[in-house]
CSV table of C-alpha atoms and ligand atoms in Angstrom, one decimal:
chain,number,residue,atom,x,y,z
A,1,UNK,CA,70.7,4.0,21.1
A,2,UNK,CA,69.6,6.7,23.3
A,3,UNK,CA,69.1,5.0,26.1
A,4,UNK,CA,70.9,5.1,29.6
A,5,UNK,CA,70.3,2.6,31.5
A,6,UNK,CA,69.9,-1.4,31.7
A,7,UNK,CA,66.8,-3.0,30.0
A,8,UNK,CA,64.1,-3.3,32.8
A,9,UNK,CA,61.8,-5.2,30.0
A,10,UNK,CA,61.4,-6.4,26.6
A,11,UNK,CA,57.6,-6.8,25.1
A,12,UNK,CA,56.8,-8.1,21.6
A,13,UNK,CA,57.1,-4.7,20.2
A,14,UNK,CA,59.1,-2.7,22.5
A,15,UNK,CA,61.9,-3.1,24.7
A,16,UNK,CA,61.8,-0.5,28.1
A,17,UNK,CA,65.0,0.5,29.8
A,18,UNK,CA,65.9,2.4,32.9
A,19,UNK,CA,66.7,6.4,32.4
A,20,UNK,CA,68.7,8.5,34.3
A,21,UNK,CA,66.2,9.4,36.9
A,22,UNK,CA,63.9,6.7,38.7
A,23,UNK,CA,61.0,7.5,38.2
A,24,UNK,CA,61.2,7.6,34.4
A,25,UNK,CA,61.7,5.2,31.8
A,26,UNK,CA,63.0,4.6,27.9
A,27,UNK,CA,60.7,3.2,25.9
A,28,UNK,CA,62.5,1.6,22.7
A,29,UNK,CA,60.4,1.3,19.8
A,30,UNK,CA,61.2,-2.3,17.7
A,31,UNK,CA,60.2,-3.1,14.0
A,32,UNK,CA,59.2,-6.9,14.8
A,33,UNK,CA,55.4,-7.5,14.5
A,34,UNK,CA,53.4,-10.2,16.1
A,35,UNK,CA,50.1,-11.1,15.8
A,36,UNK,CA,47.1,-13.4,17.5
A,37,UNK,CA,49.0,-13.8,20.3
A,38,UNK,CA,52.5,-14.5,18.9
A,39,UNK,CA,51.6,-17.1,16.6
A,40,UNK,CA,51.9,-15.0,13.6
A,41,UNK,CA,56.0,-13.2,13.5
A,42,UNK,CA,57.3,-11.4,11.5
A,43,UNK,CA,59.4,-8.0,11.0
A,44,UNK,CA,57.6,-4.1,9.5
A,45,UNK,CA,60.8,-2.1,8.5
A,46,UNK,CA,60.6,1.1,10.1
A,47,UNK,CA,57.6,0.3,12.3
A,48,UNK,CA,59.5,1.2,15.5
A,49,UNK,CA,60.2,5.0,13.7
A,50,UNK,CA,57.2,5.3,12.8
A,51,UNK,CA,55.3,4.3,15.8
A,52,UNK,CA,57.6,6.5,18.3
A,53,UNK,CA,56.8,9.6,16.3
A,54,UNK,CA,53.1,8.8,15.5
A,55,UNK,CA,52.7,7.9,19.7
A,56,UNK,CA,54.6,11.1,20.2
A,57,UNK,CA,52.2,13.3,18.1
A,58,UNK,CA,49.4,11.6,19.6
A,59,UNK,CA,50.8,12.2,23.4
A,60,UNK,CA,51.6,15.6,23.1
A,61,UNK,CA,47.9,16.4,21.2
A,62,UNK,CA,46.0,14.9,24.0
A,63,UNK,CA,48.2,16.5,26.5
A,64,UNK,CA,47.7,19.9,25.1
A,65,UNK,CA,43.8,18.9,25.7
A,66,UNK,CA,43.8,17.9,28.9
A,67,UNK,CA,44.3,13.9,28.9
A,68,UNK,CA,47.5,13.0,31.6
A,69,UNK,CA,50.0,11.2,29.4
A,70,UNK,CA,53.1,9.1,30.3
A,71,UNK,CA,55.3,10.8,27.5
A,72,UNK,CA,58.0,13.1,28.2
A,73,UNK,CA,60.0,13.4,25.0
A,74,UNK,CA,61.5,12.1,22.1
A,75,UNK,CA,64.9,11.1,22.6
A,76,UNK,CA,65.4,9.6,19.3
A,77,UNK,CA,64.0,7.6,16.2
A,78,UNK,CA,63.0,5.0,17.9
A,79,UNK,CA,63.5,6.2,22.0
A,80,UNK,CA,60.9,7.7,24.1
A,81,UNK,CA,61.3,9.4,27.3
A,82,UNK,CA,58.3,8.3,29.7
A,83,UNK,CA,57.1,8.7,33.0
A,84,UNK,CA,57.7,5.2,34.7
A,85,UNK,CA,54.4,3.9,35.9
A,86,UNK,CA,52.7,0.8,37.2
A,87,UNK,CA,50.7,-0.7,34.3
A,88,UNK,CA,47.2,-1.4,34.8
A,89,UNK,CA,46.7,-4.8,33.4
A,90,UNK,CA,43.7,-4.2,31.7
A,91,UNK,CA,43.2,-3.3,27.5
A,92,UNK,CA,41.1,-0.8,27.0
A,93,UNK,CA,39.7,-0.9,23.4
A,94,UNK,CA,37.3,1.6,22.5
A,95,UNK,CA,35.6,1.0,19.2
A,96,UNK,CA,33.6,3.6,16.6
A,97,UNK,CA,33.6,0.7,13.5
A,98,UNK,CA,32.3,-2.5,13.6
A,99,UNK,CA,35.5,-4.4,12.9
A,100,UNK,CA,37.9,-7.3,14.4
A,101,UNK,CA,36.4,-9.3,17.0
A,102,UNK,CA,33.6,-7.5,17.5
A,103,UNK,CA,32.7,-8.2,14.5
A,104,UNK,CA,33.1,-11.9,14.9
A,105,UNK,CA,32.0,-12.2,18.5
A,106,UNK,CA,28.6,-10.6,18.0
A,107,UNK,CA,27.8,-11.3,14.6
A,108,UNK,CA,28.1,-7.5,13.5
A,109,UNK,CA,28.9,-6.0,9.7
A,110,UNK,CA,32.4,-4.6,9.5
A,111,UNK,CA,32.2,-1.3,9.1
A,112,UNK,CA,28.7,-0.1,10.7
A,113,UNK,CA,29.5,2.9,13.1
A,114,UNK,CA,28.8,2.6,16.4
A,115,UNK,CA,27.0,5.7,18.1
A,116,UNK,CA,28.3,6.1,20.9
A,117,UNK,CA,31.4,5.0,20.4
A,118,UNK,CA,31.7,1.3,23.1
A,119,UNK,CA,34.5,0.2,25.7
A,120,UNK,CA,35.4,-3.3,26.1
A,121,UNK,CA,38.1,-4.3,28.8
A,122,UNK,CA,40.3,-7.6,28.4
A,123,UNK,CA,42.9,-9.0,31.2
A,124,UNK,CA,46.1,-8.2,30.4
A,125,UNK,CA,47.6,-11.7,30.5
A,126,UNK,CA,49.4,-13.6,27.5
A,127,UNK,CA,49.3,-16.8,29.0
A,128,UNK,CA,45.2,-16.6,29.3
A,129,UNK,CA,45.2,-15.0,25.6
A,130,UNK,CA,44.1,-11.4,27.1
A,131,UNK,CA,40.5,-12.8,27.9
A,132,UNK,CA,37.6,-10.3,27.4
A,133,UNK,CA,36.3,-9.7,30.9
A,134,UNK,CA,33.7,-7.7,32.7
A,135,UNK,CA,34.1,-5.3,36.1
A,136,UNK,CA,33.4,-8.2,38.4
A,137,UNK,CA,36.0,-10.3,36.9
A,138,UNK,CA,38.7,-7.1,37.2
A,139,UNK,CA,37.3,-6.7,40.5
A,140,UNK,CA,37.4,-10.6,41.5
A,141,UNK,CA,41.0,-10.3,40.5
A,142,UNK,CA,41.5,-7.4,42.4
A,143,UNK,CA,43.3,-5.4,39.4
A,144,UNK,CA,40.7,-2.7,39.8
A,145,UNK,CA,38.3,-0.9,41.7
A,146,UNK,CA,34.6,0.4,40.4
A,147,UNK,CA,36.3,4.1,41.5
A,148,UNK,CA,39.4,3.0,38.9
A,149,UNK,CA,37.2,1.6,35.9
A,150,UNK,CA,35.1,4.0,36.1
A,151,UNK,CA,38.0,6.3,35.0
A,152,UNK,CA,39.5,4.2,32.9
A,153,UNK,CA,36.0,4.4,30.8
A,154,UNK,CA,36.0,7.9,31.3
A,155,UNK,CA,39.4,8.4,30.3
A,156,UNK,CA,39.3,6.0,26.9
A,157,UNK,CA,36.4,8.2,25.5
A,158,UNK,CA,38.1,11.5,26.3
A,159,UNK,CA,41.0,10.0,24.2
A,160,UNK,CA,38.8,8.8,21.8
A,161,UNK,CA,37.2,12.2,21.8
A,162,UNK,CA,40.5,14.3,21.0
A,163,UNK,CA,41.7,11.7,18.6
A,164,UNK,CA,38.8,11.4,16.1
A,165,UNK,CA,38.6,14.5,15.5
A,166,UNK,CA,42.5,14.8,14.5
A,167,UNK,CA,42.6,11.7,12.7
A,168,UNK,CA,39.4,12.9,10.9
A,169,UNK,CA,41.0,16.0,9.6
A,170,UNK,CA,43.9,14.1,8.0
A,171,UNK,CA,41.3,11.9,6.0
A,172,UNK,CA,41.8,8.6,8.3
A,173,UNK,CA,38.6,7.1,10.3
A,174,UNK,CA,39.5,6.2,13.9
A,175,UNK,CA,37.8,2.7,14.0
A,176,UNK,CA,38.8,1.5,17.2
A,177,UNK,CA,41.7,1.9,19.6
A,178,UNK,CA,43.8,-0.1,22.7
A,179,UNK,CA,45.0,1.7,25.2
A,180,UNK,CA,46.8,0.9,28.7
A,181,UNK,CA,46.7,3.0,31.6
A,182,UNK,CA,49.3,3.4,34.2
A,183,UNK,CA,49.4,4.6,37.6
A,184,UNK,CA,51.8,7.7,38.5
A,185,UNK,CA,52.3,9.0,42.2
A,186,UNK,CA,48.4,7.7,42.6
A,187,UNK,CA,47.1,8.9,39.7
A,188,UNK,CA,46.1,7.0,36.6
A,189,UNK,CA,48.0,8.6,33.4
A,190,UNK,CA,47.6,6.9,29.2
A,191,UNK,CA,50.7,5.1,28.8
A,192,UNK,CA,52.4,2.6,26.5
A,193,UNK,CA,52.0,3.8,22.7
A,194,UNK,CA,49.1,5.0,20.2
A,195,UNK,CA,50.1,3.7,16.9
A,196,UNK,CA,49.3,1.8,13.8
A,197,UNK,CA,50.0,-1.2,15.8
A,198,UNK,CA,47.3,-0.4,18.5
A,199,UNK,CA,44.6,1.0,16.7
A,200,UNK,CA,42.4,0.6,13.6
A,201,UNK,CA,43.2,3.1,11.0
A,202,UNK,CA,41.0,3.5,7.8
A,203,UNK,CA,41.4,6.1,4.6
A,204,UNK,CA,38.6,7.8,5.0
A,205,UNK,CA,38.6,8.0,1.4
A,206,UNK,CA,38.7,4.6,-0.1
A,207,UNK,CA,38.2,2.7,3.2
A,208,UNK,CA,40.9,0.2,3.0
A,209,UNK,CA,43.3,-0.1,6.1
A,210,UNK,CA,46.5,1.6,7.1
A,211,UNK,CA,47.5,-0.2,10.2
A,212,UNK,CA,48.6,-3.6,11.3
A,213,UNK,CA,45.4,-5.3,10.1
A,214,UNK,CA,47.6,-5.2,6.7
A,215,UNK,CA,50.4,-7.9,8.2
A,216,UNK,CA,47.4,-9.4,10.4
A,217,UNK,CA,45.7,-10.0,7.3
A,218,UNK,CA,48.3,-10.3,4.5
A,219,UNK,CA,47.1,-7.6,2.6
A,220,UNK,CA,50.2,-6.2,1.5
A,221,UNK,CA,52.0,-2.8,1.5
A,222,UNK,CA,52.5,-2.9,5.3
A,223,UNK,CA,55.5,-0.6,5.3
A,224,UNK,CA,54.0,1.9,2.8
A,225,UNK,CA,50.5,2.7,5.1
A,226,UNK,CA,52.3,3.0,7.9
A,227,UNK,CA,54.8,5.4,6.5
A,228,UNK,CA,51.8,6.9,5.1
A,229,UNK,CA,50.1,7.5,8.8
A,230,UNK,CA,53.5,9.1,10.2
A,231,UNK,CA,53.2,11.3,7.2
A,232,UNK,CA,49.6,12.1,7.8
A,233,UNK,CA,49.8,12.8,11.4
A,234,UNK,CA,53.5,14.1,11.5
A,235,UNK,CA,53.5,16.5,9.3
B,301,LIG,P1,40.2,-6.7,18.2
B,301,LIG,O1,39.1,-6.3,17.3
B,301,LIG,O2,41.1,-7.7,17.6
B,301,LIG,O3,39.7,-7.1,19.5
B,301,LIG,O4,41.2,-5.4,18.3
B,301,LIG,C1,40.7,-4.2,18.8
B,301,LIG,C2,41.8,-3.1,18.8
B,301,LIG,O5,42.8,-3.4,19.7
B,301,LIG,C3,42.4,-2.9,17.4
B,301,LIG,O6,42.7,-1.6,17.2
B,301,LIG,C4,43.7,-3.7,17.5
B,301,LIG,C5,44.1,-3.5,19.0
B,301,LIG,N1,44.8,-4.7,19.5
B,301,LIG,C6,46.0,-4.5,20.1
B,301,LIG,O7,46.5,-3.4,20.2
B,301,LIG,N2,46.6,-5.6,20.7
B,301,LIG,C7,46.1,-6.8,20.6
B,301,LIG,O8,46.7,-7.8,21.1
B,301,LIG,C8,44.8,-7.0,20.0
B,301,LIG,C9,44.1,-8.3,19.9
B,301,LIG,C10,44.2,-5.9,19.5
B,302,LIG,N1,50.2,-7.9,19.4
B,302,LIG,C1,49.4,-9.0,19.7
B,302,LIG,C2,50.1,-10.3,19.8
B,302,LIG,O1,51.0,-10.7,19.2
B,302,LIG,C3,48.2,-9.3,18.7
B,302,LIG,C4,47.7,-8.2,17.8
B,302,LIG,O2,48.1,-7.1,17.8
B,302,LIG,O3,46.9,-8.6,16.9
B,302,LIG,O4,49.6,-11.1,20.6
């Protein structure tokens, strides 16, 4: 492994240890897969490859276009050099498809677009199920200010903005995305990971899904479409 120092963390899908300086961090990429709050386990071989170098494409593109990132480098197959920030506890899932909960919460069809593209914010908190919430409850919890959603908002559509396009020209329709912010020396930055495991990926082409939905939902060859997103964003 490519990492230096001791583990400061392990998550269901990633493990994050200290570098060599302080205020940076090694984020270890895992193949295990969990799903509806780590009641459903399992393992995707080669997830942890592929979602490193799909994040790292992904980072560096929206970097290049103006959107502050966490990542520094790739360190390895499964390693990635980050900035170490103070995670926002807040989800931020911005959504072009009707799909997932959405779907289910307001009675929507699965795959309707949605013009503009919607933000919906849930507290970051495994114990409460990561409960949808408003900006009075992120407010009465004191995990952010108006000033601080307002750029987290601001900030998920400019992602969402740089990414559709890109995933677009590689034949794969951005549905919806999760995406943490972090703070670094005051200033919020995208952190964690962009990957088949945080977003909805569809082929544009015959519409069927490329991303975790496919262990979510048993639908078989997990490994192949996500080997097949590294290949169409990676190469
Ligand atoms: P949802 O439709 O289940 O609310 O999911 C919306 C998006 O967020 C989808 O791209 C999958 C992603 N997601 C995560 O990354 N982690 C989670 O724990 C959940 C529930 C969803
Ligand atoms: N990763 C989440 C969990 O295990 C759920 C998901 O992505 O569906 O709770």
């Amino acid at each position: 492994m490519n990492t230096v120092g001791p583990m400061l963390y392990e998550g269901k899908a990633k493990k994050i240890f200290a570098a060599a300086r302080p205020d940076q961090i090694v984020q270890y990429f895992k193949d295990d897969a969990t799903a509806f709050n780590a009641q459903k386990r399992g393992t995707i071989v080669g997830k942890g490859i592929v979602n490193n170098k799909v994040s790292a494409r992904l980072f560096r593109l929206l970097e290049e276009q103006g959107v502050p990132t966490h990542f520094l480098e790739r360190l390895g197959d499964r390693e990635m050099l980050a900035k170490k920030v103070t995670i926002v506890p807040v989800e931020v899932v911005i959504r072009n498809v009707v799909a997932g909960s959405l779907a289910k919460r307001l009675g929507l069809r699965v795959g309707d677009a949605i013009r503009p593209a919607i933000v919906e914010l849930y507290y970051k908190n495994d114990a409460l199920g990561d409960p949808l919430v408003n900006d009075d409850h992120l407010r009465l919890l004191n995990v952010a200010t108006p000033g601080v959603l307002r750029e987290l908002r601001d900030l998920a559509h400019r992602v969402n903005n740089v990414l559709q396009p890109f995933l677009a020209e590689r034949k794969i329709r951005l549905v919806d995305c999760k995406l943490e912010f972090g703070v670094y020396h005051n200033k919020l930055i995208l952190a964690d990971e962009i990957s088949p495991d945080t977003c909805r990926l569809w082929d544009m082409v015959t519409g069927d899904p490329l991303d975790k939905d496919r262990f979510r939902q048993d639908l078989g060859k997990v490994e192949e479409s996500y080997q097949e997103v590294m290949r169409r964003v990676c190469d």
